[in-house]
mmCIF file with all atom_site columns, C-alpha atoms in Angstrom:
data_model
loop_
_atom_site.group_PDB
_atom_site.id
_atom_site.type_symbol
_atom_site.label_atom_id
_atom_site.label_alt_id
_atom_site.label_comp_id
_atom_site.label_asym_id
_atom_site.label_entity_id
_atom_site.label_seq_id
_atom_site.pdbx_PDB_ins_code
_atom_site.Cartn_x
_atom_site.Cartn_y
_atom_site.Cartn_z
_atom_site.occupancy
_atom_site.B_iso_or_equiv
_atom_site.pdbx_formal_charge
_atom_site.auth_seq_id
_atom_site.auth_comp_id
_atom_site.auth_asym_id
_atom_site.auth_atom_id
_atom_site.pdbx_PDB_model_num
ATOM 1   C CA . UNK A 1 1   ? -3.728  -5.511  -10.461 1.00 0.00 ? 1   UNK A CA 1
ATOM 2   C CA . UNK A 1 2   ? -6.840  -3.439  -11.041 1.00 0.00 ? 2   UNK A CA 1
ATOM 3   C CA . UNK A 1 3   ? -6.285  -0.134  -12.869 1.00 0.00 ? 3   UNK A CA 1
ATOM 4   C CA . UNK A 1 4   ? -6.648  4.031   -11.644 1.00 0.00 ? 4   UNK A CA 1
ATOM 5   C CA . UNK A 1 5   ? -10.334 5.226   -12.598 1.00 0.00 ? 5   UNK A CA 1
ATOM 6   C CA . UNK A 1 6   ? -12.204 1.987   -12.657 1.00 0.00 ? 6   UNK A CA 1
ATOM 7   C CA . UNK A 1 7   ? -15.060 1.601   -11.073 1.00 0.00 ? 7   UNK A CA 1
ATOM 8   C CA . UNK A 1 8   ? -13.923 -0.588  -7.495  1.00 0.00 ? 8   UNK A CA 1
ATOM 9   C CA . UNK A 1 9   ? -16.435 -4.077  -7.222  1.00 0.00 ? 9   UNK A CA 1
ATOM 10  C CA . UNK A 1 10  ? -19.037 -4.764  -5.140  1.00 0.00 ? 10  UNK A CA 1
ATOM 11  C CA . UNK A 1 11  ? -18.328 -6.837  -1.736  1.00 0.00 ? 11  UNK A CA 1
ATOM 12  C CA . UNK A 1 12  ? -20.098 -8.187  0.346   1.00 0.00 ? 12  UNK A CA 1
ATOM 13  C CA . UNK A 1 13  ? -18.272 -10.135 3.644   1.00 0.00 ? 13  UNK A CA 1
ATOM 14  C CA . UNK A 1 14  ? -18.212 -9.999  7.533   1.00 0.00 ? 14  UNK A CA 1
ATOM 15  C CA . UNK A 1 15  ? -15.553 -8.108  9.345   1.00 0.00 ? 15  UNK A CA 1
ATOM 16  C CA . UNK A 1 16  ? -14.624 -9.186  12.536  1.00 0.00 ? 16  UNK A CA 1
ATOM 17  C CA . UNK A 1 17  ? -17.803 -9.566  14.995  1.00 0.00 ? 17  UNK A CA 1
ATOM 18  C CA . UNK A 1 18  ? -19.097 -11.379 11.810  1.00 0.00 ? 18  UNK A CA 1
ATOM 19  C CA . UNK A 1 19  ? -21.053 -8.364  10.531  1.00 0.00 ? 19  UNK A CA 1
ATOM 20  C CA . UNK A 1 20  ? -21.704 -8.092  6.521   1.00 0.00 ? 20  UNK A CA 1
ATOM 21  C CA . UNK A 1 21  ? -19.832 -4.754  5.017   1.00 0.00 ? 21  UNK A CA 1
ATOM 22  C CA . UNK A 1 22  ? -21.304 -3.655  1.601   1.00 0.00 ? 22  UNK A CA 1
ATOM 23  C CA . UNK A 1 23  ? -19.342 -1.372  -0.997  1.00 0.00 ? 23  UNK A CA 1
ATOM 24  C CA . UNK A 1 24  ? -22.259 0.200   -0.896  1.00 0.00 ? 24  UNK A CA 1
ATOM 25  C CA . UNK A 1 25  ? -22.175 0.771   2.622   1.00 0.00 ? 25  UNK A CA 1
ATOM 26  C CA . UNK A 1 26  ? -19.584 3.813   2.181   1.00 0.00 ? 26  UNK A CA 1
ATOM 27  C CA . UNK A 1 27  ? -20.166 5.428   -0.424  1.00 0.00 ? 27  UNK A CA 1
ATOM 28  C CA . UNK A 1 28  ? -19.813 8.996   0.303   1.00 0.00 ? 28  UNK A CA 1
ATOM 29  C CA . UNK A 1 29  ? -16.333 8.465   1.840   1.00 0.00 ? 29  UNK A CA 1
ATOM 30  C CA . UNK A 1 30  ? -13.215 7.323   0.779   1.00 0.00 ? 30  UNK A CA 1
ATOM 31  C CA . UNK A 1 31  ? -11.663 3.946   1.262   1.00 0.00 ? 31  UNK A CA 1
ATOM 32  C CA . UNK A 1 32  ? -8.447  2.515   1.891   1.00 0.00 ? 32  UNK A CA 1
ATOM 33  C CA . UNK A 1 33  ? -9.034  -0.714  1.020   1.00 0.00 ? 33  UNK A CA 1
ATOM 34  C CA . UNK A 1 34  ? -5.603  -2.908  1.407   1.00 0.00 ? 34  UNK A CA 1
ATOM 35  C CA . UNK A 1 35  ? -5.279  -6.618  0.825   1.00 0.00 ? 35  UNK A CA 1
ATOM 36  C CA . UNK A 1 36  ? -2.976  -9.016  3.008   1.00 0.00 ? 36  UNK A CA 1
ATOM 37  C CA . UNK A 1 37  ? -1.986  -12.162 3.393   1.00 0.00 ? 37  UNK A CA 1
ATOM 38  C CA . UNK A 1 38  ? -2.509  -13.138 6.875   1.00 0.00 ? 38  UNK A CA 1
ATOM 39  C CA . UNK A 1 39  ? -3.355  -12.275 10.378  1.00 0.00 ? 39  UNK A CA 1
ATOM 40  C CA . UNK A 1 40  ? -0.898  -12.736 13.088  1.00 0.00 ? 40  UNK A CA 1
ATOM 41  C CA . UNK A 1 41  ? 2.640   -12.660 10.719  1.00 0.00 ? 41  UNK A CA 1
ATOM 42  C CA . UNK A 1 42  ? 5.195   -10.281 11.206  1.00 0.00 ? 42  UNK A CA 1
ATOM 43  C CA . UNK A 1 43  ? 4.171   -7.800  7.732   1.00 0.00 ? 43  UNK A CA 1
ATOM 44  C CA . UNK A 1 44  ? 0.741   -7.959  8.644   1.00 0.00 ? 44  UNK A CA 1
ATOM 45  C CA . UNK A 1 45  ? 0.655   -7.083  12.088  1.00 0.00 ? 45  UNK A CA 1
ATOM 46  C CA . UNK A 1 46  ? 3.423   -3.912  11.118  1.00 0.00 ? 46  UNK A CA 1
ATOM 47  C CA . UNK A 1 47  ? 1.147   -3.104  8.314   1.00 0.00 ? 47  UNK A CA 1
ATOM 48  C CA . UNK A 1 48  ? -2.533  -3.395  10.527  1.00 0.00 ? 48  UNK A CA 1
ATOM 49  C CA . UNK A 1 49  ? -0.207  -1.702  12.898  1.00 0.00 ? 49  UNK A CA 1
ATOM 50  C CA . UNK A 1 50  ? 0.778   1.469   11.083  1.00 0.00 ? 50  UNK A CA 1
ATOM 51  C CA . UNK A 1 51  ? -2.801  1.556   9.572   1.00 0.00 ? 51  UNK A CA 1
ATOM 52  C CA . UNK A 1 52  ? -4.329  1.364   13.763  1.00 0.00 ? 52  UNK A CA 1
ATOM 53  C CA . UNK A 1 53  ? -1.847  4.471   14.801  1.00 0.00 ? 53  UNK A CA 1
ATOM 54  C CA . UNK A 1 54  ? -2.858  6.753   12.373  1.00 0.00 ? 54  UNK A CA 1
ATOM 55  C CA . UNK A 1 55  ? -6.208  5.963   11.963  1.00 0.00 ? 55  UNK A CA 1
ATOM 56  C CA . UNK A 1 56  ? -7.105  9.325   13.718  1.00 0.00 ? 56  UNK A CA 1
ATOM 57  C CA . UNK A 1 57  ? -5.900  11.397  10.798  1.00 0.00 ? 57  UNK A CA 1
ATOM 58  C CA . UNK A 1 58  ? -7.318  9.269   8.129   1.00 0.00 ? 58  UNK A CA 1
ATOM 59  C CA . UNK A 1 59  ? -10.834 9.880   9.575   1.00 0.00 ? 59  UNK A CA 1
ATOM 60  C CA . UNK A 1 60  ? -10.071 13.040  10.091  1.00 0.00 ? 60  UNK A CA 1
ATOM 61  C CA . UNK A 1 61  ? -9.407  13.198  5.661   1.00 0.00 ? 61  UNK A CA 1
ATOM 62  C CA . UNK A 1 62  ? -12.671 11.383  5.642   1.00 0.00 ? 62  UNK A CA 1
ATOM 63  C CA . UNK A 1 63  ? -11.593 7.896   4.962   1.00 0.00 ? 63  UNK A CA 1
ATOM 64  C CA . UNK A 1 64  ? -12.203 4.867   6.446   1.00 0.00 ? 64  UNK A CA 1
ATOM 65  C CA . UNK A 1 65  ? -9.734  2.134   6.290   1.00 0.00 ? 65  UNK A CA 1
ATOM 66  C CA . UNK A 1 66  ? -11.004 -1.686  5.373   1.00 0.00 ? 66  UNK A CA 1
ATOM 67  C CA . UNK A 1 67  ? -8.277  -4.702  5.925   1.00 0.00 ? 67  UNK A CA 1
ATOM 68  C CA . UNK A 1 68  ? -9.155  -8.265  3.473   1.00 0.00 ? 68  UNK A CA 1
ATOM 69  C CA . UNK A 1 69  ? -7.903  -11.673 4.018   1.00 0.00 ? 69  UNK A CA 1
ATOM 70  C CA . UNK A 1 70  ? -8.729  -15.267 3.886   1.00 0.00 ? 70  UNK A CA 1
ATOM 71  C CA . UNK A 1 71  ? -8.790  -15.518 7.453   1.00 0.00 ? 71  UNK A CA 1
ATOM 72  C CA . UNK A 1 72  ? -11.378 -16.828 9.376   1.00 0.00 ? 72  UNK A CA 1
ATOM 73  C CA . UNK A 1 73  ? -13.653 -14.502 11.108  1.00 0.00 ? 73  UNK A CA 1
ATOM 74  C CA . UNK A 1 74  ? -12.439 -15.506 14.399  1.00 0.00 ? 74  UNK A CA 1
ATOM 75  C CA . UNK A 1 75  ? -8.780  -15.124 13.461  1.00 0.00 ? 75  UNK A CA 1
ATOM 76  C CA . UNK A 1 76  ? -9.333  -12.332 12.437  1.00 0.00 ? 76  UNK A CA 1
ATOM 77  C CA . UNK A 1 77  ? -11.107 -11.031 15.904  1.00 0.00 ? 77  UNK A CA 1
ATOM 78  C CA . UNK A 1 78  ? -8.096  -12.437 17.753  1.00 0.00 ? 78  UNK A CA 1
ATOM 79  C CA . UNK A 1 79  ? -6.295  -10.058 15.395  1.00 0.00 ? 79  UNK A CA 1
ATOM 80  C CA . UNK A 1 80  ? -8.285  -6.802  16.518  1.00 0.00 ? 80  UNK A CA 1
ATOM 81  C CA . UNK A 1 81  ? -8.699  -7.684  20.099  1.00 0.00 ? 81  UNK A CA 1
ATOM 82  C CA . UNK A 1 82  ? -4.752  -8.374  20.144  1.00 0.00 ? 82  UNK A CA 1
ATOM 83  C CA . UNK A 1 83  ? -3.325  -5.296  18.684  1.00 0.00 ? 83  UNK A CA 1
ATOM 84  C CA . UNK A 1 84  ? -6.739  -2.624  19.249  1.00 0.00 ? 84  UNK A CA 1
ATOM 85  C CA . UNK A 1 85  ? -7.654  -2.285  15.504  1.00 0.00 ? 85  UNK A CA 1
ATOM 86  C CA . UNK A 1 86  ? -9.326  0.409   15.445  1.00 0.00 ? 86  UNK A CA 1
ATOM 87  C CA . UNK A 1 87  ? -10.835 -0.493  11.750  1.00 0.00 ? 87  UNK A CA 1
ATOM 88  C CA . UNK A 1 88  ? -12.747 -3.140  10.140  1.00 0.00 ? 88  UNK A CA 1
ATOM 89  C CA . UNK A 1 89  ? -11.057 -6.444  8.730   1.00 0.00 ? 89  UNK A CA 1
ATOM 90  C CA . UNK A 1 90  ? -12.748 -8.630  6.394   1.00 0.00 ? 90  UNK A CA 1
ATOM 91  C CA . UNK A 1 91  ? -13.026 -12.385 6.029   1.00 0.00 ? 91  UNK A CA 1
ATOM 92  C CA . UNK A 1 92  ? -13.120 -13.308 2.517   1.00 0.00 ? 92  UNK A CA 1
ATOM 93  C CA . UNK A 1 93  ? -12.192 -17.658 2.559   1.00 0.00 ? 93  UNK A CA 1
ATOM 94  C CA . UNK A 1 94  ? -13.992 -17.744 -0.266  1.00 0.00 ? 94  UNK A CA 1
ATOM 95  C CA . UNK A 1 95  ? -11.504 -15.252 -2.659  1.00 0.00 ? 95  UNK A CA 1
ATOM 96  C CA . UNK A 1 96  ? -14.906 -13.667 -3.870  1.00 0.00 ? 96  UNK A CA 1
ATOM 97  C CA . UNK A 1 97  ? -12.831 -10.140 -2.898  1.00 0.00 ? 97  UNK A CA 1
ATOM 98  C CA . UNK A 1 98  ? -9.876  -11.062 -3.284  1.00 0.00 ? 98  UNK A CA 1
ATOM 99  C CA . UNK A 1 99  ? -10.249 -12.710 -6.704  1.00 0.00 ? 99  UNK A CA 1
ATOM 100 C CA . UNK A 1 100 ? -12.304 -9.577  -7.949  1.00 0.00 ? 100 UNK A CA 1
ATOM 101 C CA . UNK A 1 101 ? -9.528  -6.878  -7.074  1.00 0.00 ? 101 UNK A CA 1
ATOM 102 C CA . UNK A 1 102 ? -7.017  -9.256  -8.991  1.00 0.00 ? 102 UNK A CA 1
ATOM 103 C CA . UNK A 1 103 ? -4.803  -9.388  -5.458  1.00 0.00 ? 103 UNK A CA 1
ATOM 104 C CA . UNK A 1 104 ? -4.690  -13.371 -5.490  1.00 0.00 ? 104 UNK A CA 1
ATOM 105 C CA . UNK A 1 105 ? -1.840  -13.684 -7.852  1.00 0.00 ? 105 UNK A CA 1
ATOM 106 C CA . UNK A 1 106 ? 0.822   -16.827 -7.815  1.00 0.00 ? 106 UNK A CA 1
ATOM 107 C CA . UNK A 1 107 ? 4.043   -15.884 -5.556  1.00 0.00 ? 107 UNK A CA 1
ATOM 108 C CA . UNK A 1 108 ? 7.245   -17.688 -4.818  1.00 0.00 ? 108 UNK A CA 1
ATOM 109 C CA . UNK A 1 109 ? 8.458   -18.491 -1.042  1.00 0.00 ? 109 UNK A CA 1
ATOM 110 C CA . UNK A 1 110 ? 12.058  -20.109 -0.235  1.00 0.00 ? 110 UNK A CA 1
ATOM 111 C CA . UNK A 1 111 ? 11.661  -21.136 -3.964  1.00 0.00 ? 111 UNK A CA 1
ATOM 112 C CA . UNK A 1 112 ? 8.335   -22.833 -3.642  1.00 0.00 ? 112 UNK A CA 1
ATOM 113 C CA . UNK A 1 113 ? 5.284   -21.785 -5.946  1.00 0.00 ? 113 UNK A CA 1
ATOM 114 C CA . UNK A 1 114 ? 2.099   -21.355 -4.301  1.00 0.00 ? 114 UNK A CA 1
ATOM 115 C CA . UNK A 1 115 ? -1.283  -19.379 -3.653  1.00 0.00 ? 115 UNK A CA 1
ATOM 116 C CA . UNK A 1 116 ? -2.259  -16.058 -2.325  1.00 0.00 ? 116 UNK A CA 1
ATOM 117 C CA . UNK A 1 117 ? -2.206  -12.658 -1.543  1.00 0.00 ? 117 UNK A CA 1
ATOM 118 C CA . UNK A 1 118 ? 0.098   -9.969  -3.135  1.00 0.00 ? 118 UNK A CA 1
ATOM 119 C CA . UNK A 1 119 ? -0.171  -7.626  -0.182  1.00 0.00 ? 119 UNK A CA 1
ATOM 120 C CA . UNK A 1 120 ? -1.906  -4.388  -2.245  1.00 0.00 ? 120 UNK A CA 1
ATOM 121 C CA . UNK A 1 121 ? -3.668  -1.508  -1.421  1.00 0.00 ? 121 UNK A CA 1
ATOM 122 C CA . UNK A 1 122 ? -6.338  0.476   -3.098  1.00 0.00 ? 122 UNK A CA 1
ATOM 123 C CA . UNK A 1 123 ? -7.923  3.882   -2.597  1.00 0.00 ? 123 UNK A CA 1
ATOM 124 C CA . UNK A 1 124 ? -11.317 4.368   -3.272  1.00 0.00 ? 124 UNK A CA 1
ATOM 125 C CA . UNK A 1 125 ? -13.168 7.837   -3.820  1.00 0.00 ? 125 UNK A CA 1
ATOM 126 C CA . UNK A 1 126 ? -16.855 8.948   -2.347  1.00 0.00 ? 126 UNK A CA 1
ATOM 127 C CA . UNK A 1 127 ? -18.125 7.760   -5.522  1.00 0.00 ? 127 UNK A CA 1
ATOM 128 C CA . UNK A 1 128 ? -16.866 4.518   -5.528  1.00 0.00 ? 128 UNK A CA 1
ATOM 129 C CA . UNK A 1 129 ? -13.509 4.570   -8.015  1.00 0.00 ? 129 UNK A CA 1
ATOM 130 C CA . UNK A 1 130 ? -10.221 3.600   -7.916  1.00 0.00 ? 130 UNK A CA 1
ATOM 131 C CA . UNK A 1 131 ? -8.096  6.653   -7.445  1.00 0.00 ? 131 UNK A CA 1
ATOM 132 C CA . UNK A 1 132 ? -4.655  4.940   -6.691  1.00 0.00 ? 132 UNK A CA 1
ATOM 133 C CA . UNK A 1 133 ? -3.654  1.535   -6.436  1.00 0.00 ? 133 UNK A CA 1
ATOM 134 C CA . UNK A 1 134 ? -0.394  0.058   -5.081  1.00 0.00 ? 134 UNK A CA 1
ATOM 135 C CA . UNK A 1 135 ? 0.639   -3.710  -5.417  1.00 0.00 ? 135 UNK A CA 1
ATOM 136 C CA . UNK A 1 136 ? 3.225   -5.352  -3.639  1.00 0.00 ? 136 UNK A CA 1
ATOM 137 C CA . UNK A 1 137 ? 3.457   -2.604  -1.536  1.00 0.00 ? 137 UNK A CA 1
ATOM 138 C CA . UNK A 1 138 ? 5.927   -2.917  1.985   1.00 0.00 ? 138 UNK A CA 1
ATOM 139 C CA . UNK A 1 139 ? 4.061   -3.597  5.196   1.00 0.00 ? 139 UNK A CA 1
ATOM 140 C CA . UNK A 1 140 ? 5.972   -0.930  7.568   1.00 0.00 ? 140 UNK A CA 1
ATOM 141 C CA . UNK A 1 141 ? 5.899   1.804   5.005   1.00 0.00 ? 141 UNK A CA 1
ATOM 142 C CA . UNK A 1 142 ? 2.607   1.499   3.565   1.00 0.00 ? 142 UNK A CA 1
ATOM 143 C CA . UNK A 1 143 ? 0.108   3.552   6.576   1.00 0.00 ? 143 UNK A CA 1
ATOM 144 C CA . UNK A 1 144 ? 1.990   6.552   5.818   1.00 0.00 ? 144 UNK A CA 1
ATOM 145 C CA . UNK A 1 145 ? 2.434   6.287   2.153   1.00 0.00 ? 145 UNK A CA 1
ATOM 146 C CA . UNK A 1 146 ? -1.668  5.948   2.367   1.00 0.00 ? 146 UNK A CA 1
ATOM 147 C CA . UNK A 1 147 ? -2.380  9.054   4.102   1.00 0.00 ? 147 UNK A CA 1
ATOM 148 C CA . UNK A 1 148 ? 0.250   10.929  1.827   1.00 0.00 ? 148 UNK A CA 1
ATOM 149 C CA . UNK A 1 149 ? -1.835  9.883   -1.134  1.00 0.00 ? 149 UNK A CA 1
ATOM 150 C CA . UNK A 1 150 ? -4.961  10.975  0.683   1.00 0.00 ? 150 UNK A CA 1
ATOM 151 C CA . UNK A 1 151 ? -3.664  14.724  1.059   1.00 0.00 ? 151 UNK A CA 1
ATOM 152 C CA . UNK A 1 152 ? -2.230  14.854  -2.184  1.00 0.00 ? 152 UNK A CA 1
ATOM 153 C CA . UNK A 1 153 ? -6.237  14.100  -3.543  1.00 0.00 ? 153 UNK A CA 1
ATOM 154 C CA . UNK A 1 154 ? -7.279  17.118  -0.707  1.00 0.00 ? 154 UNK A CA 1
ATOM 155 C CA . UNK A 1 155 ? -5.170  19.607  -2.558  1.00 0.00 ? 155 UNK A CA 1
ATOM 156 C CA . UNK A 1 156 ? -6.395  22.120  -4.584  1.00 0.00 ? 156 UNK A CA 1
#
């Protein structure tokens, strides 16, 4: 996991519509950048729907929500449409962003070791600096947890 206070690694990835997004285009806004294992799985769906429900509150606080997984653009499109997700989903099939953010790790599942995405969420400030980093987050709790982090940032 990347350390708080470090500059967020740049990325250039396609979203669910095939449009390329870069970190730089979000300069001046806070970013909730969350990495999740797979579209349409129970935990990832809970997390995405939670971010979707709270999205207006994230917007009120000047933040965008971006989800990243190694699923294809087509998979993201189906996921977005099925759950009416109002935010950007980025496809990183080459794992460039996933590895840059240090979330591609060895995982143990039913006694079997494999490589995969460890569910991780970063809060990046308007200047592109990581101000919060949470690893192994609970999918259902993560959206409200991140909203709370944003509120704490805005306290005087």
